[in-house]
XYZ file of C-alpha atoms in Angstrom:
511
model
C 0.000 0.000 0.000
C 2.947 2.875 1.369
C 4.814 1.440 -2.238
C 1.892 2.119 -4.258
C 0.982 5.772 -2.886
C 4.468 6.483 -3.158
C 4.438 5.449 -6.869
C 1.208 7.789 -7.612
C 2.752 10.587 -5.287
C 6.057 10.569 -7.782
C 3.891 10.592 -10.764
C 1.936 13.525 -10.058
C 5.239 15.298 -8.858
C 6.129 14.615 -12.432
C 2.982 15.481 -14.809
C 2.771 18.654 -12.307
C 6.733 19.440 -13.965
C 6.146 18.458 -17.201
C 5.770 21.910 -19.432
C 6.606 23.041 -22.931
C 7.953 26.355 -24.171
C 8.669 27.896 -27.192
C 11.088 30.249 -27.860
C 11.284 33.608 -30.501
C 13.552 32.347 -32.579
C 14.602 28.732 -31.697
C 14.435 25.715 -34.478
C 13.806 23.365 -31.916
C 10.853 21.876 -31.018
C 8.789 22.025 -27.453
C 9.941 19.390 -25.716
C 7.801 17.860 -22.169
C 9.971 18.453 -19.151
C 10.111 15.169 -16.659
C 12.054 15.869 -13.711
C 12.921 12.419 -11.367
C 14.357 14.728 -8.339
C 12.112 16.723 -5.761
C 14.314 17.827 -3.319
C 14.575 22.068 -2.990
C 17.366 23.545 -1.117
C 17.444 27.229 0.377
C 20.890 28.983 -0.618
C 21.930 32.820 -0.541
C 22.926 33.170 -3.858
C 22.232 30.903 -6.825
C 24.900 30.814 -9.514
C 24.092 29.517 -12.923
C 26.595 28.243 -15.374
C 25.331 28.058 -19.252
C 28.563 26.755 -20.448
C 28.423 26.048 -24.112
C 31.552 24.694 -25.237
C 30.228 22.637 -28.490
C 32.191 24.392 -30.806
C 36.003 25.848 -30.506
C 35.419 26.806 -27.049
C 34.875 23.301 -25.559
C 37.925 23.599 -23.572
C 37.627 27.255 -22.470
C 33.712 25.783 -21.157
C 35.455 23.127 -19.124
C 38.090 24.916 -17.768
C 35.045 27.504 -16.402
C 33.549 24.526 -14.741
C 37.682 23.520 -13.162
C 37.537 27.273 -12.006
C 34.340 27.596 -10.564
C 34.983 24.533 -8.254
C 38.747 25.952 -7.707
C 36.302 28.608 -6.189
C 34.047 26.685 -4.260
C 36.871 25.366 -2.278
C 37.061 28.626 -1.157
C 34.019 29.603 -0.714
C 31.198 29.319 2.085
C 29.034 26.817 0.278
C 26.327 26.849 3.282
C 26.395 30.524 1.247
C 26.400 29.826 -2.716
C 25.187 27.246 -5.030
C 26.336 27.091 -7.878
C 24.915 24.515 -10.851
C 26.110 24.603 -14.434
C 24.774 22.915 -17.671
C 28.010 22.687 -20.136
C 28.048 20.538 -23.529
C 30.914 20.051 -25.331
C 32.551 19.200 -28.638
C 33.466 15.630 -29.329
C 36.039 16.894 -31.789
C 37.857 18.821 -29.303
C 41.971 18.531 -29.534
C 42.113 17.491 -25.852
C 38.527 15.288 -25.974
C 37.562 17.068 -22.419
C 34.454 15.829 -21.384
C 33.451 13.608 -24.609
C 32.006 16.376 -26.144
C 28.548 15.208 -23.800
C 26.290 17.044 -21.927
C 25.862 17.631 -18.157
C 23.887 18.526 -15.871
C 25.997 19.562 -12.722
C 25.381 20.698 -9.200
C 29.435 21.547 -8.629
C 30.833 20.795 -5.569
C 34.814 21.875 -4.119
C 37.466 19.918 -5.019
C 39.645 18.356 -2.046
C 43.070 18.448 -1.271
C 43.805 15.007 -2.658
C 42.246 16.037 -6.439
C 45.454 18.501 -6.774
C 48.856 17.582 -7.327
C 52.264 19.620 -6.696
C 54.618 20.782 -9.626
C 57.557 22.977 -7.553
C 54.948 23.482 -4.453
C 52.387 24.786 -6.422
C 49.225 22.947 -6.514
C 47.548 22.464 -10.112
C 44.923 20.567 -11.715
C 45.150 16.934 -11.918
C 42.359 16.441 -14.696
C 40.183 15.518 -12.630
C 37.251 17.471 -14.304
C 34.170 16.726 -11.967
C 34.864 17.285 -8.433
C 33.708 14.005 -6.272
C 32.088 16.403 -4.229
C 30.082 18.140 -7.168
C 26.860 15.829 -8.034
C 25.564 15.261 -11.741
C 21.903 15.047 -12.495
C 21.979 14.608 -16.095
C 20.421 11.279 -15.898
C 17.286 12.566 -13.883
C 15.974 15.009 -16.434
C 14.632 14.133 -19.826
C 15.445 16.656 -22.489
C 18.870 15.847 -21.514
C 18.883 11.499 -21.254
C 16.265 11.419 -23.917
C 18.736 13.395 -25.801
C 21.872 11.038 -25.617
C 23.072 13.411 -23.085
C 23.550 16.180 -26.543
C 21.268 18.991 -25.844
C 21.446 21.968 -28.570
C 23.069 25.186 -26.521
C 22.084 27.192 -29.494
C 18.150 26.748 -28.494
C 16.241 29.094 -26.285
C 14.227 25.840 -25.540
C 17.611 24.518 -23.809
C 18.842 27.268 -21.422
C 14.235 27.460 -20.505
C 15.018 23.885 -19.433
C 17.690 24.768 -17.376
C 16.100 27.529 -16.100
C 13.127 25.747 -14.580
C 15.199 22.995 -13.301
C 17.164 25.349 -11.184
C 14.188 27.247 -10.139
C 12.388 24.497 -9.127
C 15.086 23.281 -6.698
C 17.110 25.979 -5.117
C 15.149 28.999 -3.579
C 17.747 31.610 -3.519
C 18.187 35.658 -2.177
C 20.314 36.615 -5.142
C 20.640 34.884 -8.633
C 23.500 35.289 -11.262
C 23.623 33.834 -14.961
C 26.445 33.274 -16.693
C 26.502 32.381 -20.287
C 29.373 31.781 -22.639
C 30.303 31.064 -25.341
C 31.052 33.006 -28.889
C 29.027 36.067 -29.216
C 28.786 37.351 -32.857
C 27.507 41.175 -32.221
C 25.016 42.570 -34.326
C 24.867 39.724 -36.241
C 20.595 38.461 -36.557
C 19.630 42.395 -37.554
C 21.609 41.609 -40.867
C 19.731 38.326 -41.481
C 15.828 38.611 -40.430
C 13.577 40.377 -38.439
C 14.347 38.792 -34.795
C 15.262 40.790 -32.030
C 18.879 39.411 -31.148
C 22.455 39.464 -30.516
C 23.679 36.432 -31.498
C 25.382 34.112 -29.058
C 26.065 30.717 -28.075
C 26.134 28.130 -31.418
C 26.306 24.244 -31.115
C 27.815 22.935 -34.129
C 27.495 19.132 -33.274
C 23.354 20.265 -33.885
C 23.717 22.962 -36.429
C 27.561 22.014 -38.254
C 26.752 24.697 -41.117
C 23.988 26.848 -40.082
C 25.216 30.363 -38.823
C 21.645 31.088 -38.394
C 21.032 28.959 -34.936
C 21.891 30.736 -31.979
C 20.732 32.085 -28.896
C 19.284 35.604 -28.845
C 18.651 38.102 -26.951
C 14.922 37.403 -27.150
C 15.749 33.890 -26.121
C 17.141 34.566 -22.576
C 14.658 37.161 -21.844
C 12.135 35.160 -22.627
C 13.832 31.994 -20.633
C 14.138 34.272 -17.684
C 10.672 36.068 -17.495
C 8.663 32.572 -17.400
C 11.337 31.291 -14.858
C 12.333 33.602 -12.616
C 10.941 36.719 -13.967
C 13.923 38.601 -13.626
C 17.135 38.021 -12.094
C 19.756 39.663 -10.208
C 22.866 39.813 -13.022
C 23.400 38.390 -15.729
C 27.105 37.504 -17.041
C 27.659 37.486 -20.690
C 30.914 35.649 -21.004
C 31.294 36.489 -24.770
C 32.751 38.854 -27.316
C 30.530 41.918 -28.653
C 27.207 41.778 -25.826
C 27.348 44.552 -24.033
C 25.275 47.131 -26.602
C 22.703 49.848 -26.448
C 20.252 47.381 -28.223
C 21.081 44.448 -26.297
C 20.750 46.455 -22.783
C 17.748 47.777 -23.731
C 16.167 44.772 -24.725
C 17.104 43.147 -21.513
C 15.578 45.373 -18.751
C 12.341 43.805 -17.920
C 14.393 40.473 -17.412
C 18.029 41.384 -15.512
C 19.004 44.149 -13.130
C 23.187 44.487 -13.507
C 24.745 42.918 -16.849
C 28.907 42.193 -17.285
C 29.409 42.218 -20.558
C 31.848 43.389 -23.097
C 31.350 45.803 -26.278
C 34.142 44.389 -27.792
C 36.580 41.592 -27.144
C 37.007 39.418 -24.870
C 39.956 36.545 -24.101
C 39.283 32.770 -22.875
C 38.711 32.315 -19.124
C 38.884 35.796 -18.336
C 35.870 36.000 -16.068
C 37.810 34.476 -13.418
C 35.100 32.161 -11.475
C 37.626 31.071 -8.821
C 38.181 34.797 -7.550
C 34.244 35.927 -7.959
C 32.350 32.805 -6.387
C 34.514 33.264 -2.883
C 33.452 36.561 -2.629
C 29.528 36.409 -3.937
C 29.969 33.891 -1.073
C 30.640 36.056 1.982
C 27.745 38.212 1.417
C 28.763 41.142 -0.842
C 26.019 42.785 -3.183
C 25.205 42.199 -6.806
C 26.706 45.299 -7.822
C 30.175 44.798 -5.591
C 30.414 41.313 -7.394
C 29.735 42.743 -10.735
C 32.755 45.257 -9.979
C 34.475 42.393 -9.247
C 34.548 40.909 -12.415
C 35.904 44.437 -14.074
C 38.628 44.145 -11.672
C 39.899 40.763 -11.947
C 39.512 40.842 -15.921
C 41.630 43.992 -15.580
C 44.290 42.461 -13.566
C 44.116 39.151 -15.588
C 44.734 40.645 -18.967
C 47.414 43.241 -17.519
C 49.164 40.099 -15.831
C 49.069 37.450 -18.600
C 50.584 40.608 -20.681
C 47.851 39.806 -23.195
C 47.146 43.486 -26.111
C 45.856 44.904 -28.762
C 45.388 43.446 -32.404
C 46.033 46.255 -34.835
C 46.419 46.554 -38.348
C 49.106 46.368 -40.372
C 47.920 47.607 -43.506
C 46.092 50.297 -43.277
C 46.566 53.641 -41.867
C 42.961 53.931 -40.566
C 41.059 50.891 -39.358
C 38.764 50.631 -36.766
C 38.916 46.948 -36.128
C 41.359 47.190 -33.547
C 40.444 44.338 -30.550
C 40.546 46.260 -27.337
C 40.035 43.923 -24.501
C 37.308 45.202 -22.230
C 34.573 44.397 -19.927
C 31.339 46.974 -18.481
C 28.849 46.254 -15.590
C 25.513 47.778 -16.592
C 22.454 48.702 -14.435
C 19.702 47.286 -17.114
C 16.870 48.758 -14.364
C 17.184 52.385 -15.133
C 14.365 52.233 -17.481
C 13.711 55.847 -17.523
C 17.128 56.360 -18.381
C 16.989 53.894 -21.629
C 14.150 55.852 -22.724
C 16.076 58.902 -22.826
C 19.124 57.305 -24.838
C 16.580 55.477 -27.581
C 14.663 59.264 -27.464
C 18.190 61.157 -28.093
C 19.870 58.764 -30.688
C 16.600 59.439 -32.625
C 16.744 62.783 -32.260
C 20.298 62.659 -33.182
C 19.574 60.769 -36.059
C 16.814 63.055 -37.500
C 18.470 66.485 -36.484
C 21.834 64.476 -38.897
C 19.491 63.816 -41.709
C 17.808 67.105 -41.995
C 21.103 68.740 -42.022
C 22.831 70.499 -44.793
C 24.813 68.097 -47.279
C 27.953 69.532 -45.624
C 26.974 68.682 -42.058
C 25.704 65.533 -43.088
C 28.844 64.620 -44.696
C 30.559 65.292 -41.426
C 28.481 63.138 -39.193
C 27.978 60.314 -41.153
C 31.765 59.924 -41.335
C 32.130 60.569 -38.310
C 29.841 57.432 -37.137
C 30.724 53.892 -37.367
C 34.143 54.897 -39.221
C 36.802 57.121 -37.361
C 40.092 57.187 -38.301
C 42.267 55.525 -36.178
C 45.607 57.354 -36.644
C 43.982 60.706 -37.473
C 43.809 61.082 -33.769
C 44.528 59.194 -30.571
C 40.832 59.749 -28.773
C 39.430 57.338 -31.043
C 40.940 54.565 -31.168
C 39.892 51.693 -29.281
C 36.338 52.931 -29.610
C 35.458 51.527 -32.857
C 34.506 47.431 -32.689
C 34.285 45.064 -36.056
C 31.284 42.996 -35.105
C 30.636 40.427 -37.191
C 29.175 42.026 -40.664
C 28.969 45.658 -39.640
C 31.153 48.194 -36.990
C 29.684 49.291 -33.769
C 30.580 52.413 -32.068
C 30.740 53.337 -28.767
C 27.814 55.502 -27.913
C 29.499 57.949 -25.599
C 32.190 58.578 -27.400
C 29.755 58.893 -30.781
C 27.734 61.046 -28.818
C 31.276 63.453 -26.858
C 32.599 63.974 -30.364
C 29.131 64.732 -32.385
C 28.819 67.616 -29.173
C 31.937 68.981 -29.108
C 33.676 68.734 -32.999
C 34.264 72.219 -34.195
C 33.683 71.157 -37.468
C 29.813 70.584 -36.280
C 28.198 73.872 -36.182
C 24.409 72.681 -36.417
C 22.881 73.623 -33.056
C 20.327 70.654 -33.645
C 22.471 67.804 -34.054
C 25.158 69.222 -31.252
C 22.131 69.868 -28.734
C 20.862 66.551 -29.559
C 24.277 64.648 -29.332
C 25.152 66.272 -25.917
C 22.002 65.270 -24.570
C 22.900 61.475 -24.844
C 26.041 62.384 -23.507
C 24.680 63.698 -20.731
C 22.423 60.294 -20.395
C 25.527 58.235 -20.420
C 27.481 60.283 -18.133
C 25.301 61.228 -15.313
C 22.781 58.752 -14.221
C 24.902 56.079 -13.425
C 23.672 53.566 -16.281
C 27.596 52.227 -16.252
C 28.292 51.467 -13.142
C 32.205 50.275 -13.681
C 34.139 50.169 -16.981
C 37.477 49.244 -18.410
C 39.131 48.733 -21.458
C 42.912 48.574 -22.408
C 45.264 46.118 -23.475
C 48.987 45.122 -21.613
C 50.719 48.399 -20.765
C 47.906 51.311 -21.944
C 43.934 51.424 -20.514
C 42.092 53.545 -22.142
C 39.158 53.813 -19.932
C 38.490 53.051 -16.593
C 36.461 54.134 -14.010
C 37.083 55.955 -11.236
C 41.289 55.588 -12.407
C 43.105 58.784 -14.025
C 45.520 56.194 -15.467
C 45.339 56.619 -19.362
C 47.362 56.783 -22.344
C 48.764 60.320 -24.223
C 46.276 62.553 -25.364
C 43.314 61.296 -23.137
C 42.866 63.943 -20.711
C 39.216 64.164 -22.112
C 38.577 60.384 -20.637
C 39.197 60.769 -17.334
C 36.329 59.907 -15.314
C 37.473 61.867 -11.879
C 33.971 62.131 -10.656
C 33.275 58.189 -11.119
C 30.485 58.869 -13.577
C 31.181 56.365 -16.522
C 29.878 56.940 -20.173
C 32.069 54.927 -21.880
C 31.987 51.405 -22.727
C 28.143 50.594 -24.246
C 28.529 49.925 -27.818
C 25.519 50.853 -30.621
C 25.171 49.687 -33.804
C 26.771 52.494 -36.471
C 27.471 50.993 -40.173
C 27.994 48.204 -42.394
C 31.441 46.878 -42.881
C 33.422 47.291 -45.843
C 36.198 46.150 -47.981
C 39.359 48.161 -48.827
C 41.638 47.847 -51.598
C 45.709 47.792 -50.436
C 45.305 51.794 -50.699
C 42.322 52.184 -47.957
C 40.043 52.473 -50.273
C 36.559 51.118 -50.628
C 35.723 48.759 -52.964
C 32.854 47.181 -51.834
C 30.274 46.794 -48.524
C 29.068 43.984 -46.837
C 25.418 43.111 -46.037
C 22.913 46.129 -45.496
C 21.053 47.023 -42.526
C 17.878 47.289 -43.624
C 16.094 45.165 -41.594
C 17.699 46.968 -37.930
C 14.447 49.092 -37.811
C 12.291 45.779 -37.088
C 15.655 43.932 -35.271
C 15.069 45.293 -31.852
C 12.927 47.079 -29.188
C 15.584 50.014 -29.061
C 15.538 49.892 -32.984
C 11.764 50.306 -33.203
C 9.947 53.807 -34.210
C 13.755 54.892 -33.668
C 15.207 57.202 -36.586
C 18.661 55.815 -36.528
C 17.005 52.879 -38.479
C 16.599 55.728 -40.589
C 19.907 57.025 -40.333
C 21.356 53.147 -40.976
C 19.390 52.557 -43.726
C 19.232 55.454 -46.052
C 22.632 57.132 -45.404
C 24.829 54.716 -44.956
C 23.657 51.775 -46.983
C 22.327 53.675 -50.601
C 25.033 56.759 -50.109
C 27.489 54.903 -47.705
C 30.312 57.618 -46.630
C 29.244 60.957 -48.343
């Protein structure tokens, strides 16, 4: 009798967890959630590794998961939890992990899982702590799956999502997700609100088109949690006007980068100790500016920059911005004033116009030092960052049209004094070239220094199509147009630089 109630007590618990979802933009299919585990554990913060690795980056994923329980041993678990889903790529060099998927509840490692080179512990390959737990075989869409779930699906990190929900009530809750992040990449191709991130080539080996979007993890978040504390974008090219925007209703703080960032960078080892001891969202999102800092400064790692050309704005800064994705009012403003930017630029005379427009999305690198390492290459077009856009559209001498100078100061002014960046760097081995709250930057960048703390630099926007140059710097052709950024994203909608994007830089390109 006790076995039988038991049996109809576990399979209610698991029709009553069974749900579908649907994501914006996913390929995959709804898929019926059956959970076998009902335990729920209380926890002070909940941290939640999305590690996709199935691509070039399998070993980069792993090594997250090795530094996150090099952290734990650290830490005050009674204090954190942190659980990760990673997949990786059965091609990889090393074949860490059997390209598989896993669903992990990571645990410290002990003493005996090091060994000693020269008195220094290091790793002994032992991937998966004995004291971390894996649950991969209690939850469907990952055993029905062969244990190869497709990171690329919204459907996948919703999954994940509810599963951690359902069994760790927490105070705060962080999200990390990494993997490649392609930048403006989905408003060249379709209609979708996105940045791209996270492929899976073992599920999609030659579509570029299957990724996870923007719309994705807001979407995966709102019918989870509904919104969470921070989330951690450990990618290249995230942290954008568009994407912030976007984001709001689902995330408070964001650490992301507008431009580039290195493998294992984010430093999981240093941040889970301290989320552990009871600092605040926002001191842990500092955190991670700080120890990327220090890591890149240390490891000596710099700049690409071209060889070829005497201006090109593809230079890879390193760099990394926490973002307070609450201030709604203050988004407002930004999409309100790069409109009215954008329509005050096209009603301008031919001469002004001619100014702006090559003065957005394409600044000389060598014509003067306070540009450069402003200007990103993101995937098909360049990105810009807004403040600096917006300081040199105020304050250029050359600009003498009171509309477009009031307008461009205005989003200056949102950048710089309501606290929307909350910390900021970006630099290479030897040079930063913004930081906040530091005075320590290279020649000619008295203009950057951020003595009062207030941050406007380092929140990218979308500002032109790539081209192609001849040996001479000269155009000879440009990439895909950017037609379809009016309908890409909320900050794009009813938003006149569309306009801008469209007519003056795709039919005229640089006047």
């Amino acid at each position: 009798m006790m076995n039988r109630f038991r049996f109809l007590f576990l399979l209610i618990s698991i029709l009553l967890s069974s749900c579908s979802f649907d994501s914006s933009d996913s390929k995959s299919k709804s898929f019926e959630i059956v959970d076998k585990e009902s335990f729920v554990e209380n926890t002070d913060v909940l941290f939640i590794m999305y590690m996709d690795g199935d691509n070039s980056l399998n070993d980069t994923a792993w090594k997250n998961i090795f530094l996150a329980q090099m952290g734990l041993r650290a830490a005050r678990t009674d204090k954190i939890t942190v659980v990760a889903l990673i997949d990786g790529y059965i091609t990889s060099p090393d074949d860490i992990g059997n390209g598989k998927s896993y669903l992990l509840k990571l645990g410290g490692y002990d003493e005996d899982e090091y060994k000693y080179n020269n008195n220094t512990k290091s790793y002994n390959f032992k991937l998966v702590s004995r004291n971390s737990k894996d649950y991969s075989q209690t939850v469907n869409w990952i055993y029905a799956r062969n244990h190869e779930v497709d990171m690329s699906s919204g459907n996948t990190l919703y999954y994940f999502l509810t599963w951690a929900k359902k069994h760790f009530k927490a105070q705060k809750t962080i999200l990390a997700v990494q993997n490649h992040g392609g930048g403006p990449y989905n408003e060249l191709k379709s209609s979708i609100s996105s940045r791209s991130i996270c492929w899976d080539d073992t599920n999609h080996p030659e579509d570029d088109d299957s990724y996870l979007s923007t719309t994705d993890v807001a979407t995966a978040i709102n019918k989870t949690f509904g919104k969470i504390d921070m989330l951690v974008e450990d990618v290249c090219l995230q942290c954008s006007i568009e994407e912030i925007y976007g984001l709001q209703d689902a995330v408070h703080y964001m650490v992301a980068s507008p431009n580039t960032t290195y493998v294992n960078t984010y430093n999981y080892d240093k941040i889970i100790p301290y989320a552990s001891i009871g600092a605040s969202i926002e001191e842990i999102g500092k955190l991670f500016i700080e120890k990327n800092k220090e890591f890149c400064i240390n490891n000596s790692y710099t700049l690409w920059t071209s060889e070829t050309f005497d201006f090109d704005p593809t230079c890879m800064e390193l760099s990394l911005t926490l973002v307070d994705c609450s201030k709604s009012d203050v988004l407002e403003n930004i999409k309100k004033h790069t409109s009215e930017l954008a329509e005050a630029i096209m009603s301008a005379d031919f001469e002004q116009k001619r100014i702006c427009i090559n003065s957005i999305g394409f600044l000389p690198k060598n014509t003067t030092e306070t540009i450069y390492g402003f200007c990103y290459k993101a995937s098909f077009s360049y990105t810009n960052d807004i403040g600096l856009m917006s300081y040199i559209l105020a304050n250029s001498s050359a600009i003498t049209d009171t509309k477009i100078k009031t307008a461009a100061q205005n989003l200056f002014s949102d950048l710089k004094n309501n606290n929307l960046i909350v910390a900021a760097w970006a630099g290479g081995s030897g040079k930063d070239w913004y930081y906040t709250g530091d005075d320590s930057y290279g020649s000619n960048f008295e203009f950057l220094k951020i003595t009062d703390e207030k941050c406007p630099w380092g929140i990218s926007i979308t500002a032109n199509r790539g081209f192609s140059y001849d040996k001479d710097g000269k155009i000879t052709k440009y990439n895909i147009s950017l037609e379809n950024y009016s309908n890409w994203s909320k900050f794009a909608k009813d938003n006149k630089w569309a306009d801008l994007l469209k007519t003056y830089k795709n039919s005229l390109g640089r006047l």
